[in-house]
Amino acid sequence: SYALTQPPSVSVSPGQTASITCSGDNLGDKYVCWFQQRPGQSPVLVIYQDNKRPSAIPERFSGSNSGNTATLTISGTQAMDEADYYCQSWDKTAGVFGGGTKLTVL
Amino acid sequence: EVQVVESGGGLVQPGGSLRLSCAASGFSFSTLWMHWVRQAPGKGLVWVSRVNWDGSGIDYAESVRGRFTISRDNAKNMLYLQMNDLRVEDTALYYCAGSPNFDYWGQGTLVSVSS
């Protein structure tokens, strides 16, 4: 079955740029969404169709997808961005989530 | 205001059944794909099932196919998940989510399968 692989953890200093990767076979041929999940809260969509931002999401969140890797980039990372992040895509008719990446802002 | 509220979770023995419900409002429920996504305690998100706007298109994760049934009632803005032959590994927080890009999520309802 199709799998999406994310690093378990990423650390970033406040104000710096955080990059979270998501890898899968020919992932660049598929659309990718990214979700933020803070502790005890439901997931929130932050990027859809590879690089589009919902209106309520700050501009510092951006996405890209090419080859076998999709990347979520957070510019000027803030303490409030500390959370788990999940990528998601589709393998034919089956939804697939990555294993999640814990972003630590320190 | 968008509202998605799941209900129906609880404690059930292995082999038992539960029916989850999801009440949606504040968005065009009857035009959107709807999904169930689950999250085991301390673990990641796992897609479970989806249904298209009129119920004619349904897909399941391999792990639940043949045991779970998704359905919807557009007149009531409701989504359902009938879960049969429950297993310990089905223990999770079950979220209802609305597409087109999992834009709308509820707070989840907890299903615990244990003897």
CSV table of C-alpha atoms in Angstrom, one decimal:
chain,number,residue,atom,x,y,z
A,1,SER,CA,0.0,0.0,0.0
A,2,TYR,CA,1.0,3.6,-0.6
A,3,ALA,CA,3.0,5.3,2.2
A,4,LEU,CA,3.9,8.8,3.1
A,5,THR,CA,7.0,9.3,5.2
A,6,GLN,CA,7.7,12.3,7.4
A,7,PRO,CA,10.5,12.9,9.9
A,8,PRO,CA,9.3,12.3,13.5
A,9,SER,CA,10.6,15.6,14.7
A,10,VAL,CA,11.9,19.0,13.5
A,11,SER,CA,13.3,21.8,15.7
A,12,VAL,CA,13.5,25.5,14.8
A,13,SER,CA,14.4,28.7,16.6
A,14,PRO,CA,11.8,31.4,16.8
A,15,GLY,CA,11.9,33.7,13.8
A,16,GLN,CA,13.7,31.1,11.6
A,17,THR,CA,12.4,28.9,8.8
A,18,ALA,CA,11.1,25.4,9.4
A,19,SER,CA,10.8,22.8,6.7
A,20,ILE,CA,8.9,19.6,7.1
A,21,THR,CA,9.1,17.0,4.3
A,22,CYS,CA,6.7,14.3,3.2
A,23,SER,CA,8.0,11.6,0.9
A,24,GLY,CA,6.1,9.1,-1.3
A,25,ASP,CA,6.5,7.4,-4.7
A,26,ASN,CA,5.8,9.9,-7.4
A,27,LEU,CA,4.2,12.2,-4.9
A,28,GLY,CA,4.6,15.1,-7.2
A,29,ASP,CA,1.9,13.6,-9.5
A,30,LYS,CA,-0.6,13.9,-6.7
A,31,TYR,CA,-2.1,16.8,-4.7
A,32,VAL,CA,-0.9,17.1,-1.1
A,33,CYS,CA,-2.6,18.7,1.9
A,34,TRP,CA,-1.0,19.7,5.2
A,35,PHE,CA,-2.6,19.8,8.6
A,36,GLN,CA,-1.6,21.3,11.9
A,37,GLN,CA,-2.7,19.6,15.1
A,38,ARG,CA,-2.0,21.3,18.5
A,39,PRO,CA,-2.2,19.1,21.6
A,40,GLY,CA,-5.7,18.2,22.5
A,41,GLN,CA,-7.2,19.9,19.4
A,42,SER,CA,-8.6,18.8,16.1
A,43,PRO,CA,-6.5,19.0,12.9
A,44,VAL,CA,-6.6,22.3,11.0
A,45,LEU,CA,-6.0,22.5,7.2
A,46,VAL,CA,-3.0,24.8,6.5
A,47,ILE,CA,-2.2,23.9,2.9
A,48,TYR,CA,-4.2,22.3,0.2
A,49,GLN,CA,-3.5,21.3,-3.4
A,50,ASP,CA,0.2,21.4,-2.7
A,51,ASN,CA,0.6,25.2,-2.2
A,52,LYS,CA,-2.8,26.9,-1.6
A,53,ARG,CA,-3.6,28.5,1.8
A,54,PRO,CA,-7.0,28.7,3.3
A,55,SER,CA,-7.9,32.3,4.0
A,56,ALA,CA,-7.5,32.1,7.7
A,57,ILE,CA,-4.0,30.7,7.6
A,58,PRO,CA,-1.0,33.1,7.9
A,59,GLU,CA,1.1,33.8,4.9
A,60,ARG,CA,4.2,32.4,6.6
A,61,PHE,CA,2.8,28.9,5.8
A,62,SER,CA,3.7,27.7,2.3
A,63,GLY,CA,3.9,24.4,0.4
A,64,SER,CA,5.6,22.8,-2.6
A,65,ASN,CA,5.5,19.4,-4.2
A,66,SER,CA,7.8,17.9,-6.8
A,67,GLY,CA,9.3,14.5,-7.6
A,68,ASN,CA,8.9,12.3,-4.6
A,69,THR,CA,8.8,15.0,-1.9
A,70,ALA,CA,6.3,17.6,-0.7
A,71,THR,CA,7.5,20.3,1.7
A,72,LEU,CA,5.7,22.5,4.2
A,73,THR,CA,7.7,25.6,4.9
A,74,ILE,CA,7.0,28.0,7.8
A,75,SER,CA,8.8,31.3,7.6
A,76,GLY,CA,9.4,33.4,10.6
A,77,THR,CA,8.3,30.5,12.9
A,78,GLN,CA,6.4,31.6,16.0
A,79,ALA,CA,6.0,29.8,19.3
A,80,MET,CA,2.3,29.3,18.4
A,81,ASP,CA,3.4,27.1,15.5
A,82,GLU,CA,4.6,24.4,17.8
A,83,ALA,CA,2.4,21.4,16.9
A,84,ASP,CA,2.2,18.1,15.1
A,85,TYR,CA,2.0,18.4,11.3
A,86,TYR,CA,0.6,15.8,8.9
A,87,CYS,CA,0.7,15.5,5.1
A,88,GLN,CA,-2.1,13.8,3.2
A,89,SER,CA,-2.7,12.6,-0.3
A,90,TRP,CA,-4.6,10.0,-2.2
A,91,ASP,CA,-3.6,6.6,-3.7
A,92,LYS,CA,-6.4,6.0,-6.2
A,93,THR,CA,-9.4,5.9,-3.9
A,94,ALA,CA,-7.7,5.5,-0.6
A,95,GLY,CA,-6.7,8.4,1.6
A,96,VAL,CA,-3.2,8.3,3.1
A,97,PHE,CA,-1.7,10.4,5.9
A,98,GLY,CA,1.9,10.7,6.8
A,99,GLY,CA,3.0,9.6,10.2
A,100,GLY,CA,3.3,13.2,11.5
A,101,THR,CA,6.1,15.5,12.4
A,102,LYS,CA,6.4,17.2,15.8
A,103,LEU,CA,7.6,20.7,15.3
A,104,THR,CA,9.4,22.1,18.3
A,105,VAL,CA,10.1,25.9,18.5
A,106,LEU,CA,13.0,26.5,20.9
B,1,GLU,CA,-20.5,29.4,11.7
B,2,VAL,CA,-19.2,26.0,10.7
B,3,GLN,CA,-20.1,23.2,13.2
B,4,VAL,CA,-19.2,19.6,13.1
B,5,VAL,CA,-20.3,17.5,16.1
B,6,GLU,CA,-19.6,13.8,16.4
B,7,SER,CA,-21.4,11.5,18.8
B,8,GLY,CA,-22.0,7.8,19.5
B,9,GLY,CA,-18.6,6.7,20.8
B,10,GLY,CA,-18.2,4.6,23.9
B,11,LEU,CA,-16.8,1.4,25.4
B,12,VAL,CA,-17.6,-1.8,23.6
B,13,GLN,CA,-16.3,-5.4,23.8
B,14,PRO,CA,-14.4,-7.0,20.9
B,15,GLY,CA,-16.8,-8.2,18.3
B,16,GLY,CA,-19.4,-5.6,19.3
B,17,SER,CA,-21.0,-2.8,17.2
B,18,LEU,CA,-21.3,1.0,17.5
B,19,ARG,CA,-22.9,3.6,15.3
B,20,LEU,CA,-21.2,7.0,15.1
B,21,SER,CA,-23.1,10.1,14.0
B,22,CYS,CA,-21.9,13.5,12.8
B,23,ALA,CA,-24.1,16.6,12.7
B,24,ALA,CA,-22.9,19.3,10.3
B,25,SER,CA,-24.0,22.9,9.8
B,26,GLY,CA,-22.7,26.2,8.5
B,27,PHE,CA,-21.4,24.8,5.1
B,28,SER,CA,-22.8,23.1,2.0
B,29,PHE,CA,-23.0,19.6,3.5
B,30,SER,CA,-25.1,18.1,0.7
B,31,THR,CA,-22.6,19.1,-2.0
B,32,LEU,CA,-19.4,17.8,-0.4
B,33,TRP,CA,-17.5,14.6,0.1
B,34,MET,CA,-17.5,13.6,3.8
B,35,HIS,CA,-14.9,11.5,5.6
B,36,TRP,CA,-14.2,9.6,8.8
B,37,VAL,CA,-10.6,9.8,10.1
B,38,ARG,CA,-9.4,8.2,13.3
B,39,GLN,CA,-6.5,8.7,15.7
B,40,ALA,CA,-5.4,6.1,18.2
B,41,PRO,CA,-4.2,7.5,21.5
B,42,GLY,CA,-0.8,9.1,21.1
B,43,LYS,CA,-0.7,8.1,17.4
B,44,GLY,CA,-1.2,9.8,14.0
B,45,LEU,CA,-4.2,10.4,11.8
B,46,VAL,CA,-5.6,7.5,9.7
B,47,TRP,CA,-8.2,7.9,7.0
B,48,VAL,CA,-11.1,5.4,7.4
B,49,SER,CA,-13.8,6.1,4.8
B,50,ARG,CA,-15.4,8.6,2.6
B,51,VAL,CA,-18.8,9.1,0.9
B,52,ASN,CA,-19.6,11.5,-2.0
B,53,TRP,CA,-22.3,14.1,-2.0
B,54,ASP,CA,-25.2,11.8,-2.8
B,55,GLY,CA,-24.0,8.5,-1.3
B,56,SER,CA,-23.3,6.8,-4.6
B,57,GLY,CA,-19.5,6.8,-4.2
B,58,ILE,CA,-18.0,5.2,-1.2
B,59,ASP,CA,-14.5,4.1,-0.3
B,60,TYR,CA,-12.9,2.4,2.7
B,61,ALA,CA,-9.5,1.8,4.1
B,62,GLU,CA,-8.4,-1.8,3.8
B,63,SER,CA,-8.4,-2.2,7.6
B,64,VAL,CA,-12.1,-1.6,7.9
B,65,ARG,CA,-13.6,-2.8,4.6
B,66,GLY,CA,-16.3,-5.3,5.2
B,67,ARG,CA,-16.8,-4.3,8.8
B,68,PHE,CA,-17.6,-0.5,8.7
B,69,THR,CA,-20.4,1.1,6.6
B,70,ILE,CA,-20.5,4.9,5.9
B,71,SER,CA,-23.7,6.6,5.0
B,72,ARG,CA,-25.3,10.1,5.0
B,73,ASP,CA,-28.6,11.8,5.2
B,74,ASN,CA,-28.5,15.1,3.3
B,75,ALA,CA,-32.0,16.1,4.5
B,76,LYS,CA,-30.7,16.1,8.1
B,77,ASN,CA,-27.1,17.1,7.4
B,78,MET,CA,-25.9,13.9,9.0
B,79,LEU,CA,-23.0,11.5,8.4
B,80,TYR,CA,-22.9,8.1,10.0
B,81,LEU,CA,-20.4,5.2,10.5
B,82,GLN,CA,-21.8,1.8,11.4
B,83,MET,CA,-19.0,-0.2,12.9
B,84,ASN,CA,-19.4,-4.0,13.3
B,85,ASP,CA,-17.0,-6.7,14.5
B,86,LEU,CA,-15.0,-4.2,16.4
B,87,ARG,CA,-11.4,-5.0,17.3
B,88,VAL,CA,-9.0,-3.7,20.0
B,89,GLU,CA,-7.1,-2.0,17.2
B,90,ASP,CA,-10.1,0.1,16.3
B,91,THR,CA,-9.7,2.0,19.6
B,92,ALA,CA,-9.3,5.7,18.6
B,93,LEU,CA,-10.8,9.1,18.5
B,94,TYR,CA,-13.0,9.2,15.4
B,95,TYR,CA,-13.3,12.5,13.5
B,96,CYS,CA,-15.8,13.5,11.0
B,97,ALA,CA,-14.3,15.8,8.3
B,98,GLY,CA,-15.7,17.6,5.3
B,99,SER,CA,-14.0,18.1,2.0
B,100,PRO,CA,-13.1,19.1,-0.6
B,101,ASN,CA,-9.8,19.2,1.3
B,102,PHE,CA,-10.7,18.1,4.8
B,103,ASP,CA,-11.6,21.7,5.5
B,104,TYR,CA,-14.0,21.1,8.3
B,105,TRP,CA,-13.4,18.9,11.4
B,106,GLY,CA,-15.3,18.0,14.5
B,107,GLN,CA,-13.8,17.5,18.0
B,108,GLY,CA,-14.1,13.7,17.6
B,109,THR,CA,-15.9,10.9,19.5
B,110,LEU,CA,-13.9,8.3,21.4
B,111,VAL,CA,-14.3,4.6,20.7
B,112,SER,CA,-12.7,2.1,23.1
B,113,VAL,CA,-12.7,-1.6,22.3
B,114,SER,CA,-11.8,-3.7,25.3
B,115,SER,CA,-12.8,-6.7,27.2
